[in-house]
Amino acid sequence: MDIGVHTPPLYGESLEDALAYLDGIGVDAIEPGVGGYPGDTHLPRDDYLDDDDAQEDLHSLLAEHDMHISALATHNNPLHPDDEQAEEADTELREAIRLADQLDVNAVTCFSGLPAGGPNDEVPNWITAPWPSEHDEAHTYQWEEVAIPYWRDVAEHAANHGVDVAIEMHPNMLIHEPVGMLELRNATNERIGANFDPSHLYWQGIDVAESIRFLGEHDAIHHFHAKDTKVYESQARYKGVLDTTPYDEEANRSWLFRSVGYGHGEEHWKDIVSALRMIEYDSTLSIEHEDSLTSSNEGLEKAVEMLERAVFRTSPGEAYWAE
């Protein structure tokens, strides 16, 4: 296993300076944005796609810092009912897959997207209950008429390029939990899987280690985000966890994204790493810093320090004691 960083918190620095900094604090990999919500500050697609010289320069820069790319990130909504927005997101995703192939990167991280509730609606609709019955009908429309046809086509595109598509299970997106993730994978192909981000599962009450093992049984985890969440019971007891309070009003929220170790302790993160080892995931744990209670640099450094004690750096030995 190795430790990576999703680089948007370092967009104030050049890619070269960000790599030097990350190398200095013990990071092994980066997950740069190439479009969508993460932006493309460190890796503009147009500058690298189909450009052998630019790609060679990038590989040289990564080698200089003993670094590799764990995934290219382009989180957006390709299922948006607004055709222009959907087309932009789709272009970003397909070009990201092509660029990953050219850069010999294994995965592209993204969202599933969220459709409208019907063919004449204008905004996405996150359905969270099957009643009243029009909600169930809307949910069926989203899956059968929009999501599955779209993702079958993207899955074929990804297969043609030998790249895994790692979907982050994210509320306000159609795929927000492991059962839905597996349902989409089963409806498409093995190139569709999870960018497993625990932070969105914690506040939904989902057991993270069990979910890792559940998806791992189907080889459905393609990438992993190291990101924590803390539920603040003093708020959640009377507000619940479907909290629309702004993220920067920290004291009034029922939950917050936290740096690794500040939502759940070191023992818990060692359980996560152990669950990943059990399903034979030995790739990158990519830190995504979105903790508003600390600076990006401090949050990243504390996360790296804790994960360094948790990750396994070597392959398992023989169980000689069982012979």
CSV table of C-alpha atoms in Angstrom, one decimal:
chain,number,residue,atom,x,y,z
A,1,MET,CA,0.0,0.0,0.0
A,2,ASP,CA,1.1,3.6,-0.4
A,3,ILE,CA,-0.1,7.0,0.6
A,4,GLY,CA,-1.4,9.5,-1.9
A,5,VAL,CA,-3.0,13.0,-1.9
A,6,HIS,CA,-5.8,14.4,-4.0
A,7,THR,CA,-4.1,17.7,-5.0
A,8,PRO,CA,-6.8,20.5,-5.1
A,9,PRO,CA,-5.8,21.8,-1.6
A,10,LEU,CA,-2.4,22.6,-3.1
A,11,TYR,CA,-3.7,24.4,-6.2
A,12,GLY,CA,-2.0,27.6,-4.9
A,13,GLU,CA,1.3,26.0,-5.8
A,14,SER,CA,2.6,24.7,-9.2
A,15,LEU,CA,2.6,21.0,-9.8
A,16,GLU,CA,6.4,20.9,-9.4
A,17,ASP,CA,6.2,22.7,-6.0
A,18,ALA,CA,3.4,20.5,-4.9
A,19,LEU,CA,5.3,17.4,-5.8
A,20,ALA,CA,8.4,18.6,-3.9
A,21,TYR,CA,6.3,19.4,-0.8
A,22,LEU,CA,4.5,16.0,-0.9
A,23,ASP,CA,7.7,14.1,-1.5
A,24,GLY,CA,9.1,15.9,1.6
A,25,ILE,CA,6.3,14.7,3.9
A,26,GLY,CA,6.4,11.1,2.7
A,27,VAL,CA,3.7,10.9,0.1
A,28,ASP,CA,4.0,8.3,-2.7
A,29,ALA,CA,1.2,9.3,-5.2
A,30,ILE,CA,-1.0,12.0,-6.4
A,31,GLU,CA,-4.6,12.1,-7.6
A,32,PRO,CA,-4.7,15.3,-9.7
A,33,GLY,CA,-8.0,16.8,-11.0
A,34,VAL,CA,-8.4,16.9,-14.8
A,35,GLY,CA,-11.9,18.5,-14.9
A,36,GLY,CA,-15.2,18.8,-13.1
A,37,TYR,CA,-15.4,20.0,-9.5
A,38,PRO,CA,-11.7,19.2,-8.8
A,39,GLY,CA,-10.7,21.5,-11.6
A,40,ASP,CA,-7.5,20.9,-13.7
A,41,THR,CA,-5.0,23.3,-12.2
A,42,HIS,CA,-2.2,20.7,-11.9
A,43,LEU,CA,-3.1,18.7,-15.0
A,44,PRO,CA,-5.0,20.4,-17.7
A,45,ARG,CA,-6.4,17.7,-20.0
A,46,ASP,CA,-5.9,19.8,-23.2
A,47,ASP,CA,-2.2,20.3,-22.3
A,48,TYR,CA,-1.5,16.5,-22.1
A,49,LEU,CA,-4.0,14.6,-24.1
A,50,ASP,CA,-2.4,13.2,-27.3
A,51,ASP,CA,0.8,15.2,-26.6
A,52,ASP,CA,3.8,12.7,-26.2
A,53,ASP,CA,6.3,15.4,-25.3
A,54,ALA,CA,4.1,16.9,-22.5
A,55,GLN,CA,3.4,13.4,-21.2
A,56,GLU,CA,7.1,12.5,-21.2
A,57,ASP,CA,7.9,15.8,-19.3
A,58,LEU,CA,5.2,14.8,-16.7
A,59,HIS,CA,6.6,11.3,-16.2
A,60,SER,CA,10.1,12.8,-15.7
A,61,LEU,CA,8.8,15.3,-13.1
A,62,LEU,CA,7.0,12.4,-11.3
A,63,ALA,CA,10.2,10.3,-11.4
A,64,GLU,CA,12.2,13.1,-10.0
A,65,HIS,CA,10.1,13.0,-6.8
A,66,ASP,CA,9.7,9.2,-6.8
A,67,MET,CA,5.9,9.8,-7.3
A,68,HIS,CA,3.2,8.2,-9.4
A,69,ILE,CA,-0.4,9.0,-10.3
A,70,SER,CA,-3.0,6.8,-8.5
A,71,ALA,CA,-5.9,8.2,-10.5
A,72,LEU,CA,-7.1,11.1,-12.5
A,73,ALA,CA,-10.1,12.9,-11.0
A,74,THR,CA,-13.1,14.5,-12.8
A,75,HIS,CA,-16.1,14.6,-10.5
A,76,ASN,CA,-19.2,16.1,-12.2
A,77,ASN,CA,-22.7,15.2,-13.2
A,78,PRO,CA,-22.9,13.5,-16.7
A,79,LEU,CA,-26.6,12.6,-16.0
A,80,HIS,CA,-27.7,16.2,-15.5
A,81,PRO,CA,-31.0,17.0,-17.2
A,82,ASP,CA,-29.4,20.1,-18.7
A,83,ASP,CA,-27.9,18.8,-21.9
A,84,GLU,CA,-25.1,21.3,-22.0
A,85,GLN,CA,-24.0,20.5,-18.5
A,86,ALA,CA,-24.3,16.7,-19.1
A,87,GLU,CA,-22.3,17.0,-22.3
A,88,GLU,CA,-19.5,18.9,-20.6
A,89,ALA,CA,-19.3,16.3,-17.8
A,90,ASP,CA,-19.4,13.4,-20.3
A,91,THR,CA,-16.6,15.0,-22.4
A,92,GLU,CA,-14.5,15.5,-19.2
A,93,LEU,CA,-15.0,11.9,-18.2
A,94,ARG,CA,-14.3,10.3,-21.6
A,95,GLU,CA,-11.2,12.4,-22.2
A,96,ALA,CA,-10.0,11.6,-18.7
A,97,ILE,CA,-10.3,7.9,-19.5
A,98,ARG,CA,-8.3,8.4,-22.7
A,99,LEU,CA,-5.6,10.5,-20.9
A,100,ALA,CA,-5.3,7.8,-18.2
A,101,ASP,CA,-4.7,5.2,-20.8
A,102,GLN,CA,-2.0,7.4,-22.5
A,103,LEU,CA,-0.4,8.1,-19.1
A,104,ASP,CA,-0.6,4.4,-18.0
A,105,VAL,CA,-2.8,5.4,-15.0
A,106,ASN,CA,-5.1,2.6,-13.9
A,107,ALA,CA,-8.2,4.6,-12.8
A,108,VAL,CA,-10.3,7.7,-13.2
A,109,THR,CA,-12.3,8.8,-10.1
A,110,CYS,CA,-15.7,10.4,-10.6
A,111,PHE,CA,-19.3,10.7,-9.5
A,112,SER,CA,-22.2,8.6,-10.8
A,113,GLY,CA,-24.1,11.7,-11.6
A,114,LEU,CA,-27.8,12.4,-10.7
A,115,PRO,CA,-30.7,12.6,-13.3
A,116,ALA,CA,-33.9,14.5,-13.0
A,117,GLY,CA,-36.9,12.7,-11.6
A,118,GLY,CA,-38.5,12.5,-15.1
A,119,PRO,CA,-37.9,13.4,-18.7
A,120,ASN,CA,-39.5,16.9,-18.4
A,121,ASP,CA,-37.8,17.9,-15.2
A,122,GLU,CA,-35.1,20.6,-15.2
A,123,VAL,CA,-33.0,19.9,-12.1
A,124,PRO,CA,-31.5,16.7,-10.6
A,125,ASN,CA,-33.6,14.9,-8.0
A,126,TRP,CA,-32.0,12.8,-5.2
A,127,ILE,CA,-34.7,10.2,-4.3
A,128,THR,CA,-34.3,8.9,-0.7
A,129,ALA,CA,-37.6,7.1,-0.1
A,130,PRO,CA,-40.0,5.0,-2.2
A,131,TRP,CA,-43.1,6.8,-1.1
A,132,PRO,CA,-45.2,8.6,-2.2
A,133,SER,CA,-45.3,6.3,-5.2
A,134,GLU,CA,-44.2,9.0,-7.7
A,135,HIS,CA,-40.8,8.9,-5.9
A,136,ASP,CA,-40.5,5.2,-6.6
A,137,GLU,CA,-41.4,5.8,-10.2
A,138,ALA,CA,-38.9,8.6,-10.5
A,139,HIS,CA,-36.2,6.4,-9.0
A,140,THR,CA,-37.0,3.7,-11.6
A,141,TYR,CA,-36.8,6.2,-14.4
A,142,GLN,CA,-33.4,7.4,-13.1
A,143,TRP,CA,-31.9,3.9,-13.2
A,144,GLU,CA,-33.6,2.3,-16.2
A,145,GLU,CA,-34.0,5.2,-18.6
A,146,VAL,CA,-30.9,7.3,-17.8
A,147,ALA,CA,-28.1,5.8,-15.6
A,148,ILE,CA,-27.8,2.2,-16.9
A,149,PRO,CA,-27.8,3.1,-20.6
A,150,TYR,CA,-25.3,5.9,-20.0
A,151,TRP,CA,-22.9,3.9,-17.8
A,152,ARG,CA,-23.0,0.8,-20.0
A,153,ASP,CA,-21.6,3.0,-22.8
A,154,VAL,CA,-19.0,4.6,-20.6
A,155,ALA,CA,-18.0,1.1,-19.2
A,156,GLU,CA,-17.4,-0.1,-22.8
A,157,HIS,CA,-15.3,3.1,-23.5
A,158,ALA,CA,-13.3,2.4,-20.3
A,159,ALA,CA,-12.8,-1.3,-21.3
A,160,ASN,CA,-11.5,-0.3,-24.7
A,161,HIS,CA,-8.9,1.8,-23.0
A,162,GLY,CA,-8.0,-0.6,-20.1
A,163,VAL,CA,-8.9,1.9,-17.5
A,164,ASP,CA,-11.0,1.4,-14.3
A,165,VAL,CA,-13.8,3.9,-13.5
A,166,ALA,CA,-13.9,4.5,-9.8
A,167,ILE,CA,-17.2,6.1,-8.7
A,168,GLU,CA,-17.3,7.9,-5.4
A,169,MET,CA,-20.4,6.9,-3.4
A,170,HIS,CA,-21.7,10.4,-2.7
A,171,PRO,CA,-25.0,11.7,-1.3
A,172,ASN,CA,-26.9,13.9,-3.8
A,173,MET,CA,-25.7,11.5,-6.5
A,174,LEU,CA,-27.5,8.4,-7.7
A,175,ILE,CA,-24.8,6.1,-6.3
A,176,HIS,CA,-24.4,7.0,-2.6
A,177,GLU,CA,-24.0,3.6,-0.9
A,178,PRO,CA,-22.5,0.1,-1.5
A,179,VAL,CA,-25.6,-1.8,-2.6
A,180,GLY,CA,-26.3,0.8,-5.4
A,181,MET,CA,-22.6,0.7,-6.3
A,182,LEU,CA,-22.8,-3.1,-6.8
A,183,GLU,CA,-26.1,-2.8,-8.7
A,184,LEU,CA,-24.5,-0.4,-11.2
A,185,ARG,CA,-21.4,-2.6,-11.6
A,186,ASN,CA,-23.6,-5.7,-12.2
A,187,ALA,CA,-25.5,-3.7,-14.9
A,188,THR,CA,-22.4,-2.6,-16.7
A,189,ASN,CA,-19.0,-4.4,-16.5
A,190,GLU,CA,-16.0,-4.9,-14.2
A,191,ARG,CA,-14.4,-1.6,-15.2
A,192,ILE,CA,-17.1,0.1,-13.1
A,193,GLY,CA,-16.3,0.1,-9.4
A,194,ALA,CA,-15.9,2.3,-6.3
A,195,ASN,CA,-13.6,5.1,-5.4
A,196,PHE,CA,-14.2,4.1,-1.8
A,197,ASP,CA,-14.5,7.3,0.4
A,198,PRO,CA,-15.5,6.5,4.0
A,199,SER,CA,-16.4,10.1,4.8
A,200,HIS,CA,-19.8,9.9,3.1
A,201,LEU,CA,-20.7,6.6,4.6
A,202,TYR,CA,-20.0,7.5,8.2
A,203,TRP,CA,-22.9,10.0,8.6
A,204,GLN,CA,-25.2,7.6,6.7
A,205,GLY,CA,-24.7,5.1,9.5
A,206,ILE,CA,-22.9,2.6,7.2
A,207,ASP,CA,-20.2,0.4,8.6
A,208,VAL,CA,-17.0,1.1,6.7
A,209,ALA,CA,-15.0,-2.0,7.3
A,210,GLU,CA,-18.0,-4.3,6.5
A,211,SER,CA,-18.7,-2.3,3.3
A,212,ILE,CA,-15.1,-2.7,2.2
A,213,ARG,CA,-15.4,-6.5,2.6
A,214,PHE,CA,-18.9,-6.5,0.9
A,215,LEU,CA,-17.6,-4.7,-2.2
A,216,GLY,CA,-14.3,-6.5,-2.0
A,217,GLU,CA,-16.0,-9.8,-2.4
A,218,HIS,CA,-16.9,-8.6,-5.9
A,219,ASP,CA,-13.5,-7.0,-6.7
A,220,ALA,CA,-15.5,-3.7,-6.9
A,221,ILE,CA,-13.0,-1.3,-5.2
A,222,HIS,CA,-10.8,0.5,-7.8
A,223,HIS,CA,-9.5,3.3,-5.6
A,224,PHE,CA,-9.6,4.6,-2.1
A,225,HIS,CA,-10.0,8.1,-0.5
A,226,ALA,CA,-8.6,8.6,3.0
A,227,LYS,CA,-11.0,11.0,4.4
A,228,ASP,CA,-12.7,11.1,7.8
A,229,THR,CA,-16.0,12.4,9.2
A,230,LYS,CA,-17.1,13.3,12.7
A,231,VAL,CA,-20.8,13.2,13.7
A,232,TYR,CA,-21.5,15.7,16.5
A,233,GLU,CA,-24.3,14.1,18.5
A,234,SER,CA,-25.2,17.4,20.3
A,235,GLN,CA,-26.6,18.6,16.9
A,236,ALA,CA,-27.5,15.3,15.3
A,237,ARG,CA,-29.8,14.3,18.3
A,238,TYR,CA,-32.3,16.8,17.2
A,239,LYS,CA,-31.4,17.8,13.6
A,240,GLY,CA,-30.5,14.4,12.3
A,241,VAL,CA,-27.7,14.0,9.7
A,242,LEU,CA,-29.4,15.3,6.6
A,243,ASP,CA,-27.9,18.7,7.4
A,244,THR,CA,-28.1,21.7,5.0
A,245,THR,CA,-26.2,24.0,7.4
A,246,PRO,CA,-23.3,25.6,5.5
A,247,TYR,CA,-20.0,23.8,5.9
A,248,ASP,CA,-18.3,26.8,7.4
A,249,GLU,CA,-20.8,27.1,10.2
A,250,GLU,CA,-19.0,24.3,12.0
A,251,ALA,CA,-20.5,24.7,15.4
A,252,ASN,CA,-24.0,24.3,14.1
A,253,ARG,CA,-23.5,21.3,11.9
A,254,SER,CA,-24.4,17.7,12.9
A,255,TRP,CA,-21.3,16.4,11.1
A,256,LEU,CA,-18.1,17.7,9.5
A,257,PHE,CA,-15.5,16.3,7.2
A,258,ARG,CA,-12.4,15.8,9.3
A,259,SER,CA,-8.7,15.1,8.7
A,260,VAL,CA,-7.9,11.4,9.0
A,261,GLY,CA,-7.8,10.5,12.7
A,262,TYR,CA,-10.0,13.4,13.9
A,263,GLY,CA,-13.3,11.7,13.2
A,264,HIS,CA,-12.2,8.2,14.1
A,265,GLY,CA,-9.1,7.2,15.9
A,266,GLU,CA,-6.0,5.3,14.8
A,267,GLU,CA,-7.3,1.9,15.8
A,268,HIS,CA,-10.3,2.4,13.5
A,269,TRP,CA,-8.1,3.4,10.6
A,270,LYS,CA,-5.9,0.3,11.2
A,271,ASP,CA,-9.1,-1.8,11.0
A,272,ILE,CA,-9.8,-0.1,7.6
A,273,VAL,CA,-6.3,-0.9,6.3
A,274,SER,CA,-6.7,-4.5,7.6
A,275,ALA,CA,-10.0,-4.8,5.8
A,276,LEU,CA,-8.4,-3.5,2.6
A,277,ARG,CA,-5.6,-6.1,3.0
A,278,MET,CA,-8.2,-8.9,3.4
A,279,ILE,CA,-9.7,-8.0,0.0
A,280,GLU,CA,-6.2,-7.7,-1.5
A,281,TYR,CA,-6.4,-4.0,-2.1
A,282,ASP,CA,-2.7,-3.0,-2.0
A,283,SER,CA,-2.9,0.3,-3.9
A,284,THR,CA,-3.1,3.9,-2.9
A,285,LEU,CA,-4.9,5.5,0.0
A,286,SER,CA,-5.4,9.0,-1.4
A,287,ILE,CA,-5.9,11.7,1.2
A,288,GLU,CA,-8.7,14.1,0.4
A,289,HIS,CA,-8.4,17.1,2.7
A,290,GLU,CA,-11.7,19.0,3.3
A,291,ASP,CA,-11.4,19.7,7.0
A,292,SER,CA,-12.5,23.3,7.7
A,293,LEU,CA,-11.0,23.3,11.2
A,294,THR,CA,-7.4,23.2,10.0
A,295,SER,CA,-5.2,24.4,7.2
A,296,SER,CA,-4.6,22.2,4.2
A,297,ASN,CA,-0.9,21.6,5.0
A,298,GLU,CA,-1.5,20.8,8.6
A,299,GLY,CA,-4.4,18.5,7.8
A,300,LEU,CA,-2.4,16.7,5.1
A,301,GLU,CA,0.7,16.3,7.3
A,302,LYS,CA,-1.3,14.9,10.3
A,303,ALA,CA,-3.1,12.5,8.0
A,304,VAL,CA,0.2,11.3,6.4
A,305,GLU,CA,1.7,10.9,9.8
A,306,MET,CA,-1.1,8.7,11.1
A,307,LEU,CA,-1.6,6.7,7.9
A,308,GLU,CA,2.1,5.9,7.9
A,309,ARG,CA,1.6,4.0,11.1
A,310,ALA,CA,-1.4,2.2,9.7
A,311,VAL,CA,-0.6,1.1,6.1
A,312,PHE,CA,1.2,-2.1,5.3
A,313,ARG,CA,4.3,-1.5,3.2
A,314,THR,CA,5.2,-5.1,2.6
A,315,SER,CA,3.5,-8.2,1.3
A,316,PRO,CA,2.2,-10.7,3.8
A,317,GLY,CA,4.6,-13.5,4.7
A,318,GLU,CA,3.8,-17.2,5.0
A,319,ALA,CA,1.7,-18.2,7.9
A,320,TYR,CA,4.4,-20.4,9.2
A,321,TRP,CA,2.7,-20.8,12.6
A,322,ALA,CA,-0.2,-22.6,10.9
A,323,GLU,CA,1.9,-25.3,9.3
